[in-house]
Tab-separated table of C-alpha atoms in Angstrom:
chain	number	residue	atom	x	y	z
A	35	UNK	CA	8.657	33.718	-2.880
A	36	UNK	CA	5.591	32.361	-2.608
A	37	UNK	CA	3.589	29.027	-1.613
A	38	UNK	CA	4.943	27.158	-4.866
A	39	UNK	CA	8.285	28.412	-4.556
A	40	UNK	CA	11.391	26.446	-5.702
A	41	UNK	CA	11.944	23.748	-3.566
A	42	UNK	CA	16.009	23.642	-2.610
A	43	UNK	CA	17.964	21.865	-4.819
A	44	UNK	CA	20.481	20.803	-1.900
A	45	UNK	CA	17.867	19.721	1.113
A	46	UNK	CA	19.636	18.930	4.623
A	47	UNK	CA	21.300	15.046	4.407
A	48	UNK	CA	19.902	13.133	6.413
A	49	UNK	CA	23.034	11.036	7.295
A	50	UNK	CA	24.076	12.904	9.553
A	51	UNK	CA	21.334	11.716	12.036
A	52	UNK	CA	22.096	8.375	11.711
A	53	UNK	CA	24.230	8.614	14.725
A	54	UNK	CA	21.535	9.705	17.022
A	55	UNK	CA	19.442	7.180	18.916
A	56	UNK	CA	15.948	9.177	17.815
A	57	UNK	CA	15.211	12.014	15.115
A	58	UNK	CA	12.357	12.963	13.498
A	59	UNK	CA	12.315	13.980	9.677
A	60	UNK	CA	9.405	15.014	7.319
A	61	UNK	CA	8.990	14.708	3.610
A	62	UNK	CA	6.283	16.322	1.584
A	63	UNK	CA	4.316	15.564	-1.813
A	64	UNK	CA	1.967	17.101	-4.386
A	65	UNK	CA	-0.729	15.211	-6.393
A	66	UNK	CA	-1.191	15.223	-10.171
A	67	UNK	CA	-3.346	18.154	-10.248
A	68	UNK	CA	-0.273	20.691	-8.476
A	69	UNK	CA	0.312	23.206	-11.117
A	70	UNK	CA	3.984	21.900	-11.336
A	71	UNK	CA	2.937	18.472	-11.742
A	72	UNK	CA	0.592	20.257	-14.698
A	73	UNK	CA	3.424	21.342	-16.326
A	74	UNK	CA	5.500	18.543	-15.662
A	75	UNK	CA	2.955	15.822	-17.276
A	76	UNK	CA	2.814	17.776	-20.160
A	77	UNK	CA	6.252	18.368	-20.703
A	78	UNK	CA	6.191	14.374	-20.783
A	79	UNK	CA	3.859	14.184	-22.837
A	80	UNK	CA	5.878	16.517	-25.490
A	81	UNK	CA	8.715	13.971	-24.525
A	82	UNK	CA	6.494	11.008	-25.009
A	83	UNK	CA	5.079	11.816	-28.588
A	84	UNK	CA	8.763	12.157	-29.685
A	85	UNK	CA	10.046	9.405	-28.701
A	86	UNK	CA	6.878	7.844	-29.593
A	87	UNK	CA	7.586	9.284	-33.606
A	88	UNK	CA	11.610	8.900	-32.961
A	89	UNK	CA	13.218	7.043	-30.556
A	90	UNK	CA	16.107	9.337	-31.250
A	91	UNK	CA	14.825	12.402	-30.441
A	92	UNK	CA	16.368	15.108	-28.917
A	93	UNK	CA	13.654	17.255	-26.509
A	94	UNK	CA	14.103	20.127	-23.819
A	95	UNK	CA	10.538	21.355	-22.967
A	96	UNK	CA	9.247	23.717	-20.420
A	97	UNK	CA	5.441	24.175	-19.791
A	98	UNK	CA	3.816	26.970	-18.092
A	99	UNK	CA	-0.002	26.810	-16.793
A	100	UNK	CA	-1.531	29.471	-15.219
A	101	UNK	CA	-5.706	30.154	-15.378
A	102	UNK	CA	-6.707	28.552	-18.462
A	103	UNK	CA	-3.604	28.990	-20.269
A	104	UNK	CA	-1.146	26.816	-21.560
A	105	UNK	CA	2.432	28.099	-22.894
A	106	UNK	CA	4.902	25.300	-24.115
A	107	UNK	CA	8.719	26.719	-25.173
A	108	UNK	CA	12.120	24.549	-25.557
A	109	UNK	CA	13.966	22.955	-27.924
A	110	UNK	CA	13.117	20.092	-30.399
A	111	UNK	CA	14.440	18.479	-32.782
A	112	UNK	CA	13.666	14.393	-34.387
A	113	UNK	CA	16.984	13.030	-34.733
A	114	UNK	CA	16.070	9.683	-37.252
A	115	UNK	CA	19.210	8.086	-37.965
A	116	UNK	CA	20.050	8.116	-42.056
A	117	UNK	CA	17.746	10.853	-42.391
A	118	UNK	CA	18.315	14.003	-43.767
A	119	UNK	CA	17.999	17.431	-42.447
A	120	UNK	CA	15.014	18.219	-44.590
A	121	UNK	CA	13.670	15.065	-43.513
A	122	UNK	CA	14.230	15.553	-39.759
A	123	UNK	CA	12.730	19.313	-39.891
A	124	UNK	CA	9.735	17.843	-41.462
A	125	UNK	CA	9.297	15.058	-38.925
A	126	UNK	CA	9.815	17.450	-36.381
A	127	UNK	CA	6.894	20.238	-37.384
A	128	UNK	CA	4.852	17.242	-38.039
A	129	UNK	CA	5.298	16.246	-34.209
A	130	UNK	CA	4.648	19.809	-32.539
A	131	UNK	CA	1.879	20.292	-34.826
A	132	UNK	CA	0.462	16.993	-33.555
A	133	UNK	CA	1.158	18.041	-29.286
A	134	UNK	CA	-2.084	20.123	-28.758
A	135	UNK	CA	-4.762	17.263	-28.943
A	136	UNK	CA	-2.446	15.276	-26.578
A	137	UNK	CA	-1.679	17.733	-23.902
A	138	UNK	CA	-5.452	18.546	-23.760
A	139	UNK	CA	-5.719	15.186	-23.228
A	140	UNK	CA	-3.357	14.729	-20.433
A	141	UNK	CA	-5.379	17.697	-18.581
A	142	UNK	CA	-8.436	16.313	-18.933
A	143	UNK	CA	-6.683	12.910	-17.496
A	144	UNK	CA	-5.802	15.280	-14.638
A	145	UNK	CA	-9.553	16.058	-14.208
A	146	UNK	CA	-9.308	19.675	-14.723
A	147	UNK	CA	-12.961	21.080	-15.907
A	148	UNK	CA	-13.199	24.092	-13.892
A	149	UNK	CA	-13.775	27.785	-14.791
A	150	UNK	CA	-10.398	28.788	-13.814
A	151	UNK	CA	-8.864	26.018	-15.802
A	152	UNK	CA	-10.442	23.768	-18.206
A	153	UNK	CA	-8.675	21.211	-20.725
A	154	UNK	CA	-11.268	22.099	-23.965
A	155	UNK	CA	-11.224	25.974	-23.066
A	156	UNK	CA	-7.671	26.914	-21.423
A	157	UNK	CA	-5.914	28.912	-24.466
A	158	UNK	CA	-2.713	26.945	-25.803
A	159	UNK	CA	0.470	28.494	-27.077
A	160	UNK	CA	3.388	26.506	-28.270
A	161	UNK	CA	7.215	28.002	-28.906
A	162	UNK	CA	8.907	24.913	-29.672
A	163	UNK	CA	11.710	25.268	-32.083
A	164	UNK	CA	14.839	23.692	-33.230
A	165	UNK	CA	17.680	22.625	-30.803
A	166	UNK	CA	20.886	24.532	-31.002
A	167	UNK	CA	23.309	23.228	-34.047
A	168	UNK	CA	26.076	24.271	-31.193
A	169	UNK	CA	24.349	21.631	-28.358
A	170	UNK	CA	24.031	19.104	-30.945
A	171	UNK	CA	27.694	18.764	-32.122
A	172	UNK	CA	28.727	17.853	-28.829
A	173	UNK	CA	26.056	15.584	-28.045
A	174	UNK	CA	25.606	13.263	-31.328
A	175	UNK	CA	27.626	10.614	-32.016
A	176	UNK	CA	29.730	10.135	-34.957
A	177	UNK	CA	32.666	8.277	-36.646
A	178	UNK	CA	35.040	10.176	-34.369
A	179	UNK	CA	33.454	10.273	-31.717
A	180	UNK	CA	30.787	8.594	-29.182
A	181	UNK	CA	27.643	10.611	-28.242
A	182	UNK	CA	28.229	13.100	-25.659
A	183	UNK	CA	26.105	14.109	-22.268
A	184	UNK	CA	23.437	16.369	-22.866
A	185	UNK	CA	24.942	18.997	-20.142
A	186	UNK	CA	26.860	18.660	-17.776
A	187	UNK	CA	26.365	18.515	-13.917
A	188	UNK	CA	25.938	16.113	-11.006
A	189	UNK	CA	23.045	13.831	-10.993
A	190	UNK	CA	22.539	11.288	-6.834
A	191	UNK	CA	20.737	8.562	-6.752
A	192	UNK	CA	19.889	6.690	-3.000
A	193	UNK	CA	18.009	3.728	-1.685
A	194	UNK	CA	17.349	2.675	1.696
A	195	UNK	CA	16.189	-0.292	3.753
A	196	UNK	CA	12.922	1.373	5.418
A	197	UNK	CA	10.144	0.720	3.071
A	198	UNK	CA	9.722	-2.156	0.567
A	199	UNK	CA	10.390	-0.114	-2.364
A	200	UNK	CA	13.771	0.699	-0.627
A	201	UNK	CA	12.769	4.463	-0.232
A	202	UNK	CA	12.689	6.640	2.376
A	203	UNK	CA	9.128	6.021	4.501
A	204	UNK	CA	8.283	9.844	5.027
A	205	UNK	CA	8.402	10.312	1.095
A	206	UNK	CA	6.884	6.904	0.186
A	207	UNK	CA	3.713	7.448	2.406
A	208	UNK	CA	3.693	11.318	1.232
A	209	UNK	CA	3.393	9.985	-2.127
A	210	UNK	CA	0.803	7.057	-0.933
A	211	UNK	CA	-1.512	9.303	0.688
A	212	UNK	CA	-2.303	11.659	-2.749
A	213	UNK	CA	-1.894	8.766	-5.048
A	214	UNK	CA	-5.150	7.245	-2.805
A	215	UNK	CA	-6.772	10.194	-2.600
A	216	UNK	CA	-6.463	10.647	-6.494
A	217	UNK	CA	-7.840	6.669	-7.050
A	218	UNK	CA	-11.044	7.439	-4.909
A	219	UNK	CA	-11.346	11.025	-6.403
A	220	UNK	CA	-11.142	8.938	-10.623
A	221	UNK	CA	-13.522	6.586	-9.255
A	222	UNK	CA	-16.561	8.718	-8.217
A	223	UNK	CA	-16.133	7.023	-4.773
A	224	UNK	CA	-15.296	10.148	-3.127
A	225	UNK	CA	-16.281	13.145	-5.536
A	226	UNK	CA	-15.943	16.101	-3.157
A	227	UNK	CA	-11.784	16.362	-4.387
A	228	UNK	CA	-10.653	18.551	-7.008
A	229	UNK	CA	-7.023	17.670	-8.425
A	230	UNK	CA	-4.937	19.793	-6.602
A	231	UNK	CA	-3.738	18.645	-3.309
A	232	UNK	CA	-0.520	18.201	-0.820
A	233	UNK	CA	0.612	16.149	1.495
A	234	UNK	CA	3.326	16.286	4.390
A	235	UNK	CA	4.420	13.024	6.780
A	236	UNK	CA	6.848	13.419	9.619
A	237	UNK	CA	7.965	10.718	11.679
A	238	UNK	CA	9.621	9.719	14.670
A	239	UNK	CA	12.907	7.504	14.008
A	240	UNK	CA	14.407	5.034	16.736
A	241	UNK	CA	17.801	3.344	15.882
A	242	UNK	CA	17.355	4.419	12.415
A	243	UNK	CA	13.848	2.934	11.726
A	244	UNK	CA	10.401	5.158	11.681
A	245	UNK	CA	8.728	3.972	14.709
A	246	UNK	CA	5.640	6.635	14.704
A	247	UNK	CA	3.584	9.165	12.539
A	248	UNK	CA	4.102	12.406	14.645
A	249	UNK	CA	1.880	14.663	12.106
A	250	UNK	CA	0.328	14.345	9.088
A	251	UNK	CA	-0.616	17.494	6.678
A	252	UNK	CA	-2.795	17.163	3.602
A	253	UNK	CA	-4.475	20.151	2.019
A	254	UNK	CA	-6.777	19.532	-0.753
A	255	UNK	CA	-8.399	21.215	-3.266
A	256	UNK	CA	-12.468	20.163	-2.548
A	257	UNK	CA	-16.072	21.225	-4.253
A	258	UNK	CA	-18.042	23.902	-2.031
A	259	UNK	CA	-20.325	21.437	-0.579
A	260	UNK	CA	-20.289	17.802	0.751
A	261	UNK	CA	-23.926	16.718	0.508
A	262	UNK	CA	-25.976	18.810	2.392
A	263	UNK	CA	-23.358	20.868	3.857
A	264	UNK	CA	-20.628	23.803	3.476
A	265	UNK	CA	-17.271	22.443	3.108
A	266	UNK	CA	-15.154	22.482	5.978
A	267	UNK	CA	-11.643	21.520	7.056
A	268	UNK	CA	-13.449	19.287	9.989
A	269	UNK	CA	-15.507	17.571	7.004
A	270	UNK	CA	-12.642	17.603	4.446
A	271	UNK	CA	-10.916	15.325	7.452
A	272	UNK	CA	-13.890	12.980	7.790
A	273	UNK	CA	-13.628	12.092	4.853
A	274	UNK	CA	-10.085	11.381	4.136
A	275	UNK	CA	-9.240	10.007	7.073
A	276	UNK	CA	-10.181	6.571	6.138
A	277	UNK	CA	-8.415	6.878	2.976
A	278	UNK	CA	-5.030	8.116	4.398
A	279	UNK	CA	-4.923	5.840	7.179
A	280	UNK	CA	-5.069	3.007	4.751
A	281	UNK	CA	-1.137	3.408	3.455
A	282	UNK	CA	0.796	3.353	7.071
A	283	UNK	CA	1.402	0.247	8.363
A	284	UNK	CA	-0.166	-0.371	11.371
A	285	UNK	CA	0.401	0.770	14.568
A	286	UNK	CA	2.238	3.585	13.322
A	287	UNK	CA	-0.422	6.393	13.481
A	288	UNK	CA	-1.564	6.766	17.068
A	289	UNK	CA	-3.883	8.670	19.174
A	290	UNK	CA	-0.689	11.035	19.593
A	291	UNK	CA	-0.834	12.000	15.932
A	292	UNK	CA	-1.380	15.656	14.341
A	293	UNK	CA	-3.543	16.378	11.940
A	294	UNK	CA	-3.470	18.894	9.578
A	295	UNK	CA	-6.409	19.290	6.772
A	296	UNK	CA	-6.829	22.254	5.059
A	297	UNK	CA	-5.579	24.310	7.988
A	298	UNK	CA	-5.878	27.580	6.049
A	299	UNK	CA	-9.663	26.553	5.418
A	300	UNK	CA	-11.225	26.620	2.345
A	301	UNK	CA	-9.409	25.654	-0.996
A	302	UNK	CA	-11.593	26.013	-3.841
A	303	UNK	CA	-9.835	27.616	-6.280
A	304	UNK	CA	-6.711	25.801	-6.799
A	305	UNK	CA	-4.563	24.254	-9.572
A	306	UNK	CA	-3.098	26.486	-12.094
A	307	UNK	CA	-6.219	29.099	-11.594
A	308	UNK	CA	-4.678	29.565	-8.270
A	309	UNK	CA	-1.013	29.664	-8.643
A	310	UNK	CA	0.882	29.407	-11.864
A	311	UNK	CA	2.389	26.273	-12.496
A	312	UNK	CA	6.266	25.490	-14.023
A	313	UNK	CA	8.115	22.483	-15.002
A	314	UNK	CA	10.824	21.339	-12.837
A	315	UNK	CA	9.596	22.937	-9.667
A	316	UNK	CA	9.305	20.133	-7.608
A	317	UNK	CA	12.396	18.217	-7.625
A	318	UNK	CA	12.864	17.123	-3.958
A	319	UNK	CA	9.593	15.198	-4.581
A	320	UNK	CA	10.688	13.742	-7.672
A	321	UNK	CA	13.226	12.140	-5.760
A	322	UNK	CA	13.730	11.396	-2.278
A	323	UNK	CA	11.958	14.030	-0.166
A	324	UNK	CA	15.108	15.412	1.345
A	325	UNK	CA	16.663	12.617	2.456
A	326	UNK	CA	19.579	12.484	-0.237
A	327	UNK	CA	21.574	15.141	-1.736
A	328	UNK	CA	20.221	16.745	-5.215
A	329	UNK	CA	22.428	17.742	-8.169
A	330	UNK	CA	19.441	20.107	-8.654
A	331	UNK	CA	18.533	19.056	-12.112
A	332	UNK	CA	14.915	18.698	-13.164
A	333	UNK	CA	13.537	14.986	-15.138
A	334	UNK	CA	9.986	16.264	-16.970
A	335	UNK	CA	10.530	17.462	-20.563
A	336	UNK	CA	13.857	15.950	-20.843
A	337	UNK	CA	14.857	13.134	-23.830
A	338	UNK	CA	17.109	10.900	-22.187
A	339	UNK	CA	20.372	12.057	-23.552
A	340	UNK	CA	20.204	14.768	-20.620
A	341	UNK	CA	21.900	12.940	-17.908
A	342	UNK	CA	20.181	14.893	-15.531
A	343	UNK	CA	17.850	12.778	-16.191
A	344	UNK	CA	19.327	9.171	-17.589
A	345	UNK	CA	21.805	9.382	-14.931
A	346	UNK	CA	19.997	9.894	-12.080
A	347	UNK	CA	17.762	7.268	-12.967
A	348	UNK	CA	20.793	5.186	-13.636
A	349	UNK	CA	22.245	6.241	-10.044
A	350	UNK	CA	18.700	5.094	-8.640
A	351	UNK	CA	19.274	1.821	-10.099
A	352	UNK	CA	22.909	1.442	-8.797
A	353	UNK	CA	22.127	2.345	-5.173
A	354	UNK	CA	18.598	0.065	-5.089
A	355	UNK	CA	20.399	-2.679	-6.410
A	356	UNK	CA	23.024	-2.252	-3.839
A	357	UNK	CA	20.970	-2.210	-1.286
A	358	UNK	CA	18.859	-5.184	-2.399
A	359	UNK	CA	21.909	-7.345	-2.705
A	360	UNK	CA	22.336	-6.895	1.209
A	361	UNK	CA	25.655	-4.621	0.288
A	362	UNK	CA	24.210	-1.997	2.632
A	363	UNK	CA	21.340	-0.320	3.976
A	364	UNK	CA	21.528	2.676	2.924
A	365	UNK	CA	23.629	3.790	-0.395
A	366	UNK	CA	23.875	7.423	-1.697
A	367	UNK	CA	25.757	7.540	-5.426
A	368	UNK	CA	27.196	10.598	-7.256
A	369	UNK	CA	27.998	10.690	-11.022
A	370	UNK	CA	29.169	13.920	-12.913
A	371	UNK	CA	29.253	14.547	-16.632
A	372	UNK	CA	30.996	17.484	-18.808
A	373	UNK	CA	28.748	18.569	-21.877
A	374	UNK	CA	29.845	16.440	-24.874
A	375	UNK	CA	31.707	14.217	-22.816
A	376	UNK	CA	31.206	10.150	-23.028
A	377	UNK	CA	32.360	9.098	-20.282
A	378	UNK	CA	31.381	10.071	-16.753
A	379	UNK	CA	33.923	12.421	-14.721
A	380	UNK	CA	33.390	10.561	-11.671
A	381	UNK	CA	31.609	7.909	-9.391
A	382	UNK	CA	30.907	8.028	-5.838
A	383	UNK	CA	29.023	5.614	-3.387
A	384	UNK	CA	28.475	6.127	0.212
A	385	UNK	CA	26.521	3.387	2.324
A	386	UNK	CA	27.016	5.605	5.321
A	387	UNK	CA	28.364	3.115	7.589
A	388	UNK	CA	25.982	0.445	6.566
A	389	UNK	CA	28.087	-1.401	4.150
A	390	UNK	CA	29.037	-4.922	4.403
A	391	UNK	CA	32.426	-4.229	2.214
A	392	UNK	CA	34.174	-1.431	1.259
A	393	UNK	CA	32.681	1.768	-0.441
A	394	UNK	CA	35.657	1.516	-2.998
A	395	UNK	CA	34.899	-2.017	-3.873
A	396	UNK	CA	31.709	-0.943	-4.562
A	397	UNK	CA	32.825	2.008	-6.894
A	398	UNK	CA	35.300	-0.918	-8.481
A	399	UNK	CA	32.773	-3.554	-9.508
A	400	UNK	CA	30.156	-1.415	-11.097
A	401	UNK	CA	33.056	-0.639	-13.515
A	402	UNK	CA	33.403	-3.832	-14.594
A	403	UNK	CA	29.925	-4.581	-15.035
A	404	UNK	CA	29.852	-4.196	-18.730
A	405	UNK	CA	26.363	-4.259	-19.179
A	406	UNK	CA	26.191	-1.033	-17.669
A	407	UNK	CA	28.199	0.156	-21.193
A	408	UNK	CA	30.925	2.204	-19.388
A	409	UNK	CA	27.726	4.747	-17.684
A	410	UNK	CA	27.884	6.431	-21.135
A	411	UNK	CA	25.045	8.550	-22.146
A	412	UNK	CA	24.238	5.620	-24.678
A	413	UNK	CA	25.519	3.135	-21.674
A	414	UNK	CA	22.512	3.761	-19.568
A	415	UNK	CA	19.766	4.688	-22.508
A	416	UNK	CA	20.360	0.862	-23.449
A	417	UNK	CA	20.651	-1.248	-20.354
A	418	UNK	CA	17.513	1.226	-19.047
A	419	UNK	CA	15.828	1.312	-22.315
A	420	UNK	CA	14.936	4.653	-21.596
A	421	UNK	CA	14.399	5.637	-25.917
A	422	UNK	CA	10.706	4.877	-25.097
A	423	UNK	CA	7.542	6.776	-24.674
A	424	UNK	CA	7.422	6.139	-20.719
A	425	UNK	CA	7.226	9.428	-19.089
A	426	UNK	CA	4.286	11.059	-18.343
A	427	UNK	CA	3.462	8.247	-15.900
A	428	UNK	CA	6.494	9.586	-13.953
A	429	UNK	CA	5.483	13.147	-13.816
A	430	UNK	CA	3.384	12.544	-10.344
A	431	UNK	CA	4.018	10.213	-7.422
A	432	UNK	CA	7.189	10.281	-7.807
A	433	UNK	CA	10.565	9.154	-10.173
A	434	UNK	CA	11.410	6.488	-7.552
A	435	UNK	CA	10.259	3.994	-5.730
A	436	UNK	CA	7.227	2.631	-8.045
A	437	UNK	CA	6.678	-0.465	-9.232
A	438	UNK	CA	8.643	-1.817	-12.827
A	439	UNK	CA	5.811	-2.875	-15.170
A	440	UNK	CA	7.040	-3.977	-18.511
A	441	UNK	CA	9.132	-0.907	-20.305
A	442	UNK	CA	7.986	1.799	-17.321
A	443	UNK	CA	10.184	2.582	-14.559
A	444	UNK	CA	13.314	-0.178	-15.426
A	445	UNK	CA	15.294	1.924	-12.779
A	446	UNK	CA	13.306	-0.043	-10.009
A	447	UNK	CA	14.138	-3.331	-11.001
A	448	UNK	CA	16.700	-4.889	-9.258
A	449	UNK	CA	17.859	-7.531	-11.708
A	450	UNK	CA	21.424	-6.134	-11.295
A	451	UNK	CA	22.006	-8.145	-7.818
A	452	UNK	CA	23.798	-10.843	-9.282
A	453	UNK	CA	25.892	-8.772	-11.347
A	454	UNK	CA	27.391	-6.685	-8.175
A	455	UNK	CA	27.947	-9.830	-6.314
A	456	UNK	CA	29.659	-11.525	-8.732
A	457	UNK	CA	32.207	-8.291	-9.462
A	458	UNK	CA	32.944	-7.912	-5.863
């Protein structure tokens, strides 16, 4: 496998550590311009312009990007309530003939104008077709029964006490660094980056809190020449430092720290021109870089009726909230769902020691929050209001741990405090 290989969908938990006195734990990210996160923004952005056309929608998407080529295939279908199926098949080749514009678009938001891979000239292919009559059965609601999970599976959600956002601080500053480097590289301030880039942060823990940035690895896709001169990994660092250093706190990056910029040298060619790029490849930092467990289902190009998903997003929401409220400081949650099946198989939370009352309790009072509709499917699509176009902003940086800002990201707020405190 190589360099963009799968990333494991059940990462090492971390709470088993939280027993030692000192650890140290890394957590990696990739920027917008990562051929996954390619492929991921525009299989939001097929998610986006259904919704956008049909709240309703049912969409399963997968992109592949590779040098200047685009291939789109998955299932589709707009699902407008009253319609019929005439109607819906027409709405629906109305949408995918309407997807090419906008995922040029999205490319070119990217910044991608290179030889290898340009938004106006990459080639675009789209197999889209209709969702399975079999899938739909069991997932569309009707007099006898409620709508169904999309699939089923296991879907964690976990928040912690270590950074504002209540996310783990080697995943939040992974994320930080890029998202930086990306504003400077938009700008013009700093025009030697090209879109593709990673980053890496490991830290040194005390008692459970990061006390020290032991090494720091960002490799970055840059032009050939910085002014005057040849690119190089010592002038690549020059120039980011400044940047990077900007998103620790201080005093935690110290003369001790490692650097590592491009440390195989130069990176020209990058982005999908120099590795194909896939949808769902990046799922450890979509999440929580390693810290929590993964059910090992992927977000981009998914309507919200796939609980892998509405329910991890709704799991996100449980465990922040729980951890806001002062319950704990530091909650892991589990929910499982059977294809066609309302109702979710199970609940789990886990504050790892950390809780001020009982795990159990907790497990009891979400239950009767009724807001929460019962974690149906349609439970969680309507507290969330996740039947919105809101997705391709989540296809870099991260599901979790950004900021709410009107109808994006509703999983971070943490207006359910009041609720848990008063069911406890």
């Amino acid at each position: 496998m190589g360099p963009r290989g799968y990333a494991a969908a059940c990462p090492i938990h971390r709470s088993h550590l939280l027993s030692r006195s000192s650890y140290i734990f890394t957590s990696e990210s990739v920027s917008e311009g990562h051929p996954d996160k390619v492929a991921d923004r525009i299989s939001d952005t097929v998610v986006d312009a259904f919704l956008a056309a049909e709240p309703e929608a049912r969409v399963a998407c997968e992109t592949l990007v590779t040098t200047n080529r685009i291939v789109l295939a998955g299932e589709v279908r707009a699902a407008k309530p009253g319609a019929s199926k005439d109607e819906n098949k027409k709405l629906t080749k109305e949408i995918v003939g309407s997807l090419e514009p906008k995922v040029r678009a999205a490319i070119k938001d990217i910044g991608y104008e290179q030889k290898g891979f340009h938004w106006q000239k990459a080639k675009y292919a789209c197999y889209l077709h209709a969702q399975s009559a079999h899938i739909a059965q069991g997932v569309d609601s009707s007099e006898k029964k409620d709508e169904g999970a999309g699939d089923q599976g296991i879907m964690f959600g976990y928040a912690c006490d270590e950074t504002p956002a209540l996310m783990p601080a080697t995943l939040q500053y992974s994320h930080e660094i890029l998202r930086r480097l990306a504003e400077v590289r938009h700008s013009g301030e700093c025009s030697v980056l090209e879109p593709d880039a990673k980053s890496q942060v490991t830290l040194l823990y005390q008692d459970g809190r990061p006390v020290e940035v032991l090494q720091i690895v960002v490799s970055t896709q840059h032009k050939k020449r910085i002014g005057l001169h040849t690119a190089s990994p010592k002038r690549i660092k020059d120039v980011i430092r400044p940047y990077v250093e900007s998103v620790f706190p201080a005093g935690l990056i110290t003369k001790k720290t490692k650097w590592h910029v491009n440390p195989t040298g130069k990176f020209e060619i990058g982005g999908p021109d120099g590795d194909a790029g896939l949808t769902g490849r990046k799922i450890i930092v979509d999440t929580y870089g390693g810290a929590s467990p993964h059910g090992g289902g992927a977000f981009s190009g998914k309507d919200p009726t796939k609980v892998d998903r509405s329910a991890a997003y709704i799991t996100r929401y449980l465990a922040k909230n729980i951890v806001a409220a002062g319950l704990a400081k530091r909650c892991t949650i589990q929910l499982a769902y059977a294809i066609g099946v309302s109702k979710p198989l199970s609940l789990y939370v886990d504050t790892h020691g950390t809780g001020t009352v009982d795990d159990a309790k907790i497990e009891e009072a979400i239950g009767k929050i009724a807001k929460l509709g019962g974690l149906t499917p349609r439970g969680i699509r309507t507290h969330l209001g996740l039947n919105k176009p809101i997705y391709q902003k989540t296809a870099a940086y991260g599901h979790f741990g950004r900021k709410p800002d009107g109808d994006f990201f509703p999983w971070e707020k943490t207006d359910l405090v009041d609720d848990l405190k008063a069911a406890l």
